[in-house]
Short mmCIF file of C-alpha atoms and ligand atoms in Angstrom, two decimals:
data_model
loop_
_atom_site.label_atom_id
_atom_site.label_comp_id
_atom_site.label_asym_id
_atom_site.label_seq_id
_atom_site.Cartn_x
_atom_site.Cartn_y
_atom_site.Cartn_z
CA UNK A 1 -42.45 -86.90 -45.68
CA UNK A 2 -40.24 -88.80 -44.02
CA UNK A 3 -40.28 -92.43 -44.01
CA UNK A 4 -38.13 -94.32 -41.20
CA UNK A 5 -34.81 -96.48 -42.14
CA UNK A 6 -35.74 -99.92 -40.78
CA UNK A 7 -39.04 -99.44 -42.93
CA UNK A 8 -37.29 -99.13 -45.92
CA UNK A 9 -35.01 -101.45 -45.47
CA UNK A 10 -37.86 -104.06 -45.00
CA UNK A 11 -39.75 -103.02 -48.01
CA UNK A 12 -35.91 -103.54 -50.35
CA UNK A 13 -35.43 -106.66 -48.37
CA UNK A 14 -39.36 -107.89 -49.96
CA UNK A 15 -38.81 -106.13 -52.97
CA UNK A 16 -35.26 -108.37 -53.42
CA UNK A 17 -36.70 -112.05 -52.04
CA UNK A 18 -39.56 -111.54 -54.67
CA UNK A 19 -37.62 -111.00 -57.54
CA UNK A 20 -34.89 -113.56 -56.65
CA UNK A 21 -37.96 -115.87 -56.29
CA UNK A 22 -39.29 -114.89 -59.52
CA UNK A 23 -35.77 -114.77 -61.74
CA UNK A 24 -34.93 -118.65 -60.05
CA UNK A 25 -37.76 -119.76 -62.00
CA UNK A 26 -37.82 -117.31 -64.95
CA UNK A 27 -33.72 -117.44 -66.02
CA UNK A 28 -34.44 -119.30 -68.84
CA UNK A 29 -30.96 -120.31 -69.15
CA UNK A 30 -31.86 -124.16 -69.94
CA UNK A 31 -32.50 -126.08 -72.82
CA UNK A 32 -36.07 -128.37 -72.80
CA UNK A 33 -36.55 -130.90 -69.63
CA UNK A 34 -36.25 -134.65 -71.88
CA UNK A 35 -35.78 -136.43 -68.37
CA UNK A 36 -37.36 -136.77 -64.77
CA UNK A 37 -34.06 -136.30 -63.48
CA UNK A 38 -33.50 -133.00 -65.99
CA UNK A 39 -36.48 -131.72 -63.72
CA UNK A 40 -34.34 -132.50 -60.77
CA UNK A 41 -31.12 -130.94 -61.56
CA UNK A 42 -33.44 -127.96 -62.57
CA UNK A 43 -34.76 -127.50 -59.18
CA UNK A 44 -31.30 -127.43 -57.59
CA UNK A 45 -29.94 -125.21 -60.34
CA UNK A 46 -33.11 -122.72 -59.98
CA UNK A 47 -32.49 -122.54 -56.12
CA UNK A 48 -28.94 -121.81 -56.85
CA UNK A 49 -30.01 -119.01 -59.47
CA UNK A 50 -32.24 -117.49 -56.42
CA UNK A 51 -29.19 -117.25 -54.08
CA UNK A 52 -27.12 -115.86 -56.72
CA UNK A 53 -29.70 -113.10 -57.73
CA UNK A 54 -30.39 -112.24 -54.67
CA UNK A 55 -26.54 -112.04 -53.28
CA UNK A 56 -26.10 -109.99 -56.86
CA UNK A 57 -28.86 -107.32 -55.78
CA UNK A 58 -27.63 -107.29 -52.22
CA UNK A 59 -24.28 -106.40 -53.44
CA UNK A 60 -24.66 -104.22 -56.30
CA UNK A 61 -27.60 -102.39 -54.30
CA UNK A 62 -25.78 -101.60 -51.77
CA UNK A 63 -22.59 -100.53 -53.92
CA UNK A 64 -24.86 -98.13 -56.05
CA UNK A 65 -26.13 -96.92 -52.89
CA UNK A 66 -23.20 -96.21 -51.14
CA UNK A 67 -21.29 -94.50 -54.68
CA UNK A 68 -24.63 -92.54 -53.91
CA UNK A 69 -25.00 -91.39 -50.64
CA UNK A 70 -21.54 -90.96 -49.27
CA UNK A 71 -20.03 -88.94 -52.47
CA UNK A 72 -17.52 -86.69 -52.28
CA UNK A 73 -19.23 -83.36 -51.29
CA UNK A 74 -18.10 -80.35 -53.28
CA UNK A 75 -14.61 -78.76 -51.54
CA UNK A 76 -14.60 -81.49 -49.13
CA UNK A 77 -11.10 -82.90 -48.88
CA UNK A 78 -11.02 -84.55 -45.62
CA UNK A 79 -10.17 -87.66 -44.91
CA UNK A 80 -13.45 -90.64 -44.01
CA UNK A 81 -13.55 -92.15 -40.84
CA UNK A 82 -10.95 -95.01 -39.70
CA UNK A 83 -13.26 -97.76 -39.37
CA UNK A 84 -11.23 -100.99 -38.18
CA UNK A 85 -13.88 -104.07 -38.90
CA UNK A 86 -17.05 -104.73 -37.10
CA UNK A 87 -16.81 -108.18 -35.71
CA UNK A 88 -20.34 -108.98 -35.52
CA UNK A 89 -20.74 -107.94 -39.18
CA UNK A 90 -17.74 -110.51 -39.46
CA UNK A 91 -20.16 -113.42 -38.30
CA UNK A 92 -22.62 -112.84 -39.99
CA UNK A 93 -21.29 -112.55 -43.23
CA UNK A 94 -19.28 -115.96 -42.95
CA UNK A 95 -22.00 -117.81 -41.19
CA UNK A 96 -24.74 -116.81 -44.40
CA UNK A 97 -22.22 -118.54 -47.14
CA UNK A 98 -21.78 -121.08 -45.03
CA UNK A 99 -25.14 -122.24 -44.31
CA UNK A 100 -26.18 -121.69 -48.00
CA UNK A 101 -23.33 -124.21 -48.68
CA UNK A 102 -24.66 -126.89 -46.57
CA UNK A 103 -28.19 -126.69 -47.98
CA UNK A 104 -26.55 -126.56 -51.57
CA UNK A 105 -24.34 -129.74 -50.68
CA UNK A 106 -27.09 -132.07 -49.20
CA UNK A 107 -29.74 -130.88 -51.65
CA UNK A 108 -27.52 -131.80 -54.85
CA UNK A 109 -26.33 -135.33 -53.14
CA UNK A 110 -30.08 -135.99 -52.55
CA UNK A 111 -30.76 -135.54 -56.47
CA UNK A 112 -27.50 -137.14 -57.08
CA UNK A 113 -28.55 -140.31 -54.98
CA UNK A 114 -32.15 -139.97 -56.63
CA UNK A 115 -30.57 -140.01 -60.28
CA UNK A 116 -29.01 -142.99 -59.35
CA UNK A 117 -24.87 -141.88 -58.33
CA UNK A 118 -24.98 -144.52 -55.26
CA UNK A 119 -26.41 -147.64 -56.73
CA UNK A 120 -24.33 -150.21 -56.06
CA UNK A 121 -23.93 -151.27 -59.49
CA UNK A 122 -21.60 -148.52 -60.53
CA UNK A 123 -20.04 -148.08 -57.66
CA UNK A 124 -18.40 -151.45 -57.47
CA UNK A 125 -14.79 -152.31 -56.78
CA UNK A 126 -11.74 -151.78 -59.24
CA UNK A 127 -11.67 -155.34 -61.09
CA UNK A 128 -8.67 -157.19 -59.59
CA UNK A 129 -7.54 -159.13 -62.82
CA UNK A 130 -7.78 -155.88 -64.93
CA UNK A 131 -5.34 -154.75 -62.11
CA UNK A 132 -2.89 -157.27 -61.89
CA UNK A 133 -2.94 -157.44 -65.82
CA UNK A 134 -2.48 -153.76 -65.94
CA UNK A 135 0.51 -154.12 -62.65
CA UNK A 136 1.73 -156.87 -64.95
CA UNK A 137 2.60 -154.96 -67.95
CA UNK A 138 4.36 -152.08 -66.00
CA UNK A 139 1.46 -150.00 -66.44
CA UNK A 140 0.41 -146.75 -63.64
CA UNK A 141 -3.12 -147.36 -61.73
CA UNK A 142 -4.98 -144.75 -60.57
CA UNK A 143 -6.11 -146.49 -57.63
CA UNK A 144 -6.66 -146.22 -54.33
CA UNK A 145 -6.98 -149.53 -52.35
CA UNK A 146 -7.51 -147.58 -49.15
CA UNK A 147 -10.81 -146.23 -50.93
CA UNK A 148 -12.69 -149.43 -51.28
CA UNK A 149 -15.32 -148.35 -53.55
CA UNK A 150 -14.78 -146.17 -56.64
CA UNK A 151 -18.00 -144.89 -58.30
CA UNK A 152 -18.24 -143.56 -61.95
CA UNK A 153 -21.39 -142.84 -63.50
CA UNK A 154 -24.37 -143.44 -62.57
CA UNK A 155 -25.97 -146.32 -62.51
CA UNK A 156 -28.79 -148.21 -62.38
CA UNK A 157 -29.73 -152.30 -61.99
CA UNK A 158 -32.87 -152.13 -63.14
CA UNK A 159 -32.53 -151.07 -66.64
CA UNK A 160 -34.76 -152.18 -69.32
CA UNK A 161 -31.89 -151.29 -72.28
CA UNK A 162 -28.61 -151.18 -72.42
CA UNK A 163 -26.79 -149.37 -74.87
CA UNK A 164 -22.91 -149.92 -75.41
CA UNK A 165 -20.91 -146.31 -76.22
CA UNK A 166 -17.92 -146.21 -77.32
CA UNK A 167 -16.48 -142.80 -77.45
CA UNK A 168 -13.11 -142.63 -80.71
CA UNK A 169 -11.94 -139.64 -81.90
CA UNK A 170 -14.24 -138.60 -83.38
CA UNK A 171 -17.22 -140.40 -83.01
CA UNK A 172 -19.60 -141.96 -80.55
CA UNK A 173 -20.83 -145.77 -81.74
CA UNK A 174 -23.71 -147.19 -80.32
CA UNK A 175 -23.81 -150.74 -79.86
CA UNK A 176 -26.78 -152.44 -78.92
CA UNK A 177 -25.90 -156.30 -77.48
CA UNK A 178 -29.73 -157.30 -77.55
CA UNK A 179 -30.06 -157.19 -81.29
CA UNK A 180 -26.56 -156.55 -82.41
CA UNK A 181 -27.45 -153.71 -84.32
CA UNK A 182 -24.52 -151.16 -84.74
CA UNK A 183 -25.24 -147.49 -85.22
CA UNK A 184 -23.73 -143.77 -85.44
CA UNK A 185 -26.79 -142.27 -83.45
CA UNK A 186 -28.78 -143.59 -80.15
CA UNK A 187 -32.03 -144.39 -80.02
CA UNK A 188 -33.89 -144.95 -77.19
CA UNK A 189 -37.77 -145.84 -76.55
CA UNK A 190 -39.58 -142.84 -74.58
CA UNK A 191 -39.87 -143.81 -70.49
CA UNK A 192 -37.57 -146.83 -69.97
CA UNK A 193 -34.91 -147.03 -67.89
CA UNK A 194 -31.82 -146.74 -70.22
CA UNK A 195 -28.51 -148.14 -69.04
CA UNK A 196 -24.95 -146.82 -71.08
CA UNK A 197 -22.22 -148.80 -70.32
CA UNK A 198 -19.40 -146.54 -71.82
CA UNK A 199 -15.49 -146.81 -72.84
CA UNK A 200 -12.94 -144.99 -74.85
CA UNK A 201 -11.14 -146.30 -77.49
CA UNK A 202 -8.18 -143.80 -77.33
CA UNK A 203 -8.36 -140.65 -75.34
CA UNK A 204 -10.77 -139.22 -72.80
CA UNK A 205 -14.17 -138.24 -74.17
CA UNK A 206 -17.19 -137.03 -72.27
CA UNK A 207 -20.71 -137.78 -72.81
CA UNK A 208 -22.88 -135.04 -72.48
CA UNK A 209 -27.07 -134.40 -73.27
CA UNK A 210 -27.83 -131.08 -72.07
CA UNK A 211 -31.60 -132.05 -72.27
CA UNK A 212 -30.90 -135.02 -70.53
CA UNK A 213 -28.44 -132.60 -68.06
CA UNK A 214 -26.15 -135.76 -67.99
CA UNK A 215 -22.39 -135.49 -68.71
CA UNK A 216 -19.98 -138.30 -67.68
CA UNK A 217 -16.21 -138.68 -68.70
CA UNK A 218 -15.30 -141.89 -70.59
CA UNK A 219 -12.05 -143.06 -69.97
CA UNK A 220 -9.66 -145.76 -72.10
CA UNK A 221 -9.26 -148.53 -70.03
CA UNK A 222 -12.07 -148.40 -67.49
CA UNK A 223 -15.88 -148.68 -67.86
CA UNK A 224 -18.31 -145.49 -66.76
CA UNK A 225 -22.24 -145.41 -66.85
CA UNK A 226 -25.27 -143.43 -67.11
CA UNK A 227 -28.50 -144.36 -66.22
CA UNK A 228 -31.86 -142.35 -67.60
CA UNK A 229 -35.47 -142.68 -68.61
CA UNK A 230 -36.03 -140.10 -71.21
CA UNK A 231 -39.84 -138.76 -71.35
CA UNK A 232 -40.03 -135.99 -73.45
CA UNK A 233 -39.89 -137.79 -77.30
CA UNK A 234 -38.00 -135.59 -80.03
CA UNK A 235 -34.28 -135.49 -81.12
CA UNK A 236 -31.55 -134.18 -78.35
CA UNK A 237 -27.63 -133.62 -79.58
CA UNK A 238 -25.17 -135.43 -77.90
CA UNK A 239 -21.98 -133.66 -77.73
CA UNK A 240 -18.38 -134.65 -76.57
CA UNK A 241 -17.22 -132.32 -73.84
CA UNK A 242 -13.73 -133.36 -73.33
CA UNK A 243 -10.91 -131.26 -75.46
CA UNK A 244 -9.90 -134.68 -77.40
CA UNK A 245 -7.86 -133.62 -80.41
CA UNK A 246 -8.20 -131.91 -83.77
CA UNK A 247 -11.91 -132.07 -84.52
CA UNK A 248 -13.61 -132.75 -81.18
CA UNK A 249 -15.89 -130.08 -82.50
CA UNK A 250 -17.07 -132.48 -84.67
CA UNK A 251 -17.48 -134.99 -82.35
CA UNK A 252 -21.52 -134.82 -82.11
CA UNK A 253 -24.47 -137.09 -83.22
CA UNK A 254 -28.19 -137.23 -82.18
CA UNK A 255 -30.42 -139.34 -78.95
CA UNK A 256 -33.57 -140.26 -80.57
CA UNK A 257 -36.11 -140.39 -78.33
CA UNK A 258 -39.07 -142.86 -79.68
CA UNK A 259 -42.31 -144.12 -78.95
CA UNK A 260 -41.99 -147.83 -78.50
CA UNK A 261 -43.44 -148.85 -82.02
CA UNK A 262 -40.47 -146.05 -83.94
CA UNK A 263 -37.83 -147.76 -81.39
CA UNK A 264 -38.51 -151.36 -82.35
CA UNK A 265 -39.08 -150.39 -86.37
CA UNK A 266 -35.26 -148.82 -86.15
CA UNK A 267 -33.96 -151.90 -84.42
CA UNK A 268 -35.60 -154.30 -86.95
CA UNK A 269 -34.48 -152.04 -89.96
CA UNK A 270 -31.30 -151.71 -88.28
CA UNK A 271 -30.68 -155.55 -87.29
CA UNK A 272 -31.42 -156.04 -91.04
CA UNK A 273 -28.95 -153.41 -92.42
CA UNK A 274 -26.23 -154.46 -89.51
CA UNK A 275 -26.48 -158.60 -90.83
CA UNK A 276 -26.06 -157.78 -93.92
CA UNK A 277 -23.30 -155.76 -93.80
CA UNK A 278 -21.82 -158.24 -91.21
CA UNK A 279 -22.32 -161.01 -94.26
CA UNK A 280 -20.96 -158.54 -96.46
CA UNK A 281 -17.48 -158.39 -94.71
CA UNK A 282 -17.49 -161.78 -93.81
CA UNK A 283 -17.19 -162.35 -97.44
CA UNK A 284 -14.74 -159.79 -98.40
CA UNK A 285 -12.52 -161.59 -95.56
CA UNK A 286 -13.47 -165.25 -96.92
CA UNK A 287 -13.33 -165.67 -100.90
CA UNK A 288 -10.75 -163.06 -103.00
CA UNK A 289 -12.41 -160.52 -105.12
CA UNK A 290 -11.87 -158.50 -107.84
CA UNK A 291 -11.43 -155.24 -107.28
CA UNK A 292 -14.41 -153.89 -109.37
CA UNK A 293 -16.39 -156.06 -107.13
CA UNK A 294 -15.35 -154.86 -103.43
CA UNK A 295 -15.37 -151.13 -104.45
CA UNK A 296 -19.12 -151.59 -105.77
CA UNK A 297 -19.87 -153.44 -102.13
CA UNK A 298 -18.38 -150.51 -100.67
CA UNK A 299 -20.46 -147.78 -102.71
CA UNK A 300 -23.30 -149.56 -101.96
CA UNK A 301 -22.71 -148.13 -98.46
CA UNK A 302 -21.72 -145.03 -99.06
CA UNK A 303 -24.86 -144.31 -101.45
CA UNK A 304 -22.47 -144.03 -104.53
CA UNK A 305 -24.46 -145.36 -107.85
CA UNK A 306 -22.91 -147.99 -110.12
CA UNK A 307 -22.47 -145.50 -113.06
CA UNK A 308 -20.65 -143.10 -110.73
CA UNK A 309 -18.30 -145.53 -109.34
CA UNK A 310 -17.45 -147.08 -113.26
CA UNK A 311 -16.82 -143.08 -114.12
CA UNK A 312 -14.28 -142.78 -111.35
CA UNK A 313 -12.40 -145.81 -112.05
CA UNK A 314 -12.32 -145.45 -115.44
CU1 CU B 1 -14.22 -136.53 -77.91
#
């Protein structure tokens, strides 16, 4: 039997789009969806995985193929044929990447956009005091007034928390400015808009939820943001993703994401715990203490028992 070229070729080129379509949704490279815009950057990334498998079976089919078919033939030692280049080949070949990248460009700034990246409240100008200040004490700006605008983060004005992070080596510190409650881990009620306003207290840090697929640098000196509504509730690690020193390996804690009634119990149990240990060191700074009596403040903190504590200083 003998089946004609162009048909097989059209039966590898179905056989190829169906499994690309298949693996761009079947990778299972990513962690849980926790965010509508995780479900976003999904979509781009599973179109991207699509391409890529199908340009991988394109390539590698046609390599096998060819190691195949045009062997060496037993006692042949001639030389194969002088083939210069094939312009039209040429063409085709540029103008496939090409177009590919223009769909992959517009696509991602359209889920960039959607996630927030061009609301107006990140992308605001440099602050000119902070600028003279910094121009004052002989200090380098990495700014461009030719730019205008300089976005980082993303942002968005209609938040219904905001969250303070402030990224030291090596820890992230939550502060939140409604309640004043201070803590080592985030949490954050299930659908609201959640703002971060976000510094660095020494060296560059990055923020990063892979279930949130968020990661923005936080830089000393100058503010970034991230903007989500979390709707998927359960416990997500938040990792630093910037090389920052010795143990940025360590540099991890947990985004709690709560129904409404577990997100205002922390905050009260939290505003409790936060004033009293704000009354606590407002009295260590006011009256003089013995020294028996500031350790045992102290252990109280750091769950060490009275007994414990006498045993060690004794
Ligand atoms: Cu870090």
């Amino acid at each position: 039997m003998n089946i004609p070229g162009n048909i097989i070729t059209l039966i590898a080129g179905i056989l190829l789009t169906l499994i690309s379509l298949w693996y761009g949704q079947n990778h299972g490279l990513m962690p849980v969806e926790a965010s509508e815009g995780a479900a976003q950057v999904d979509g781009l990334f599973n179109l991207m995985m699509t391409i890529a498998t199908g340009l991988f079976l394109i390539v590698e089919g046609v390599l096998v193929y060819c190691l195949i078919k045009f062997r060496r033939k037993k006692g042949d030692k001639t030389d194969g044929p002088g083939i210069e280049g094939n312009v039209p080949l040429e063409i085709v070949w540029t103008a496939i990447p090409t177009v590919i990248v223009f769909i992959l460009a517009l696509y991602s700034f359209e889920v960039y956009n959607n996630l927030g990246g061009l609301d107006p409240e990140t992308s605001r100008d440099f602050p000119q005091e902070e600028m003279q200040m910094a121009e004052n004490q002989g200090k380098m700006v990495a700014y461009n007034p030719h730019q205008g605008h300089l976005s980082l983060g993303i942002g968005n004005s209609k938040a219904d928390l905001e969250v303070e992070v402030n990224g030291i080596q090596y820890a992230w510190i939550f502060t939140y400015p409604d309640s004043g409650v201070i803590s080592g881990e985030l949490h954050v009620p299930v659908n609201k808009q959640v703002k971060l306003t976000m510094k660095a207290g020494d060296v560059i840090h990055a923020f990063w939820v892979p279930q949130l697929r968020l990661k923005q640098d936080v830089l000393p000196g100058r503010d970034s943001a991230l903007a989500f509504s979390a709707n998927r509730i359960g416990d997500y690690p938040i990792v630093c993703a910037e090389l920052c020193g010795a143990y940025h390996g360590g540099m991890k804690t947990t985004l709690h994401v709560e129904s409404e009634e577990d997100y205002q119990k922390w905050i009260q149990e939290n505003t409790f715990a936060s004033a009293e240990e704000k009354a606590d060191t407002m009295a260590m700074m006011t009256q003089p203490m013995s020294e028996e009596k500031r350790l045992e403040m102290h252990s109280h903190h750091l769950g060490v028992t009275p007994e414990t504590l006498a045993q060690l200083h004794n």
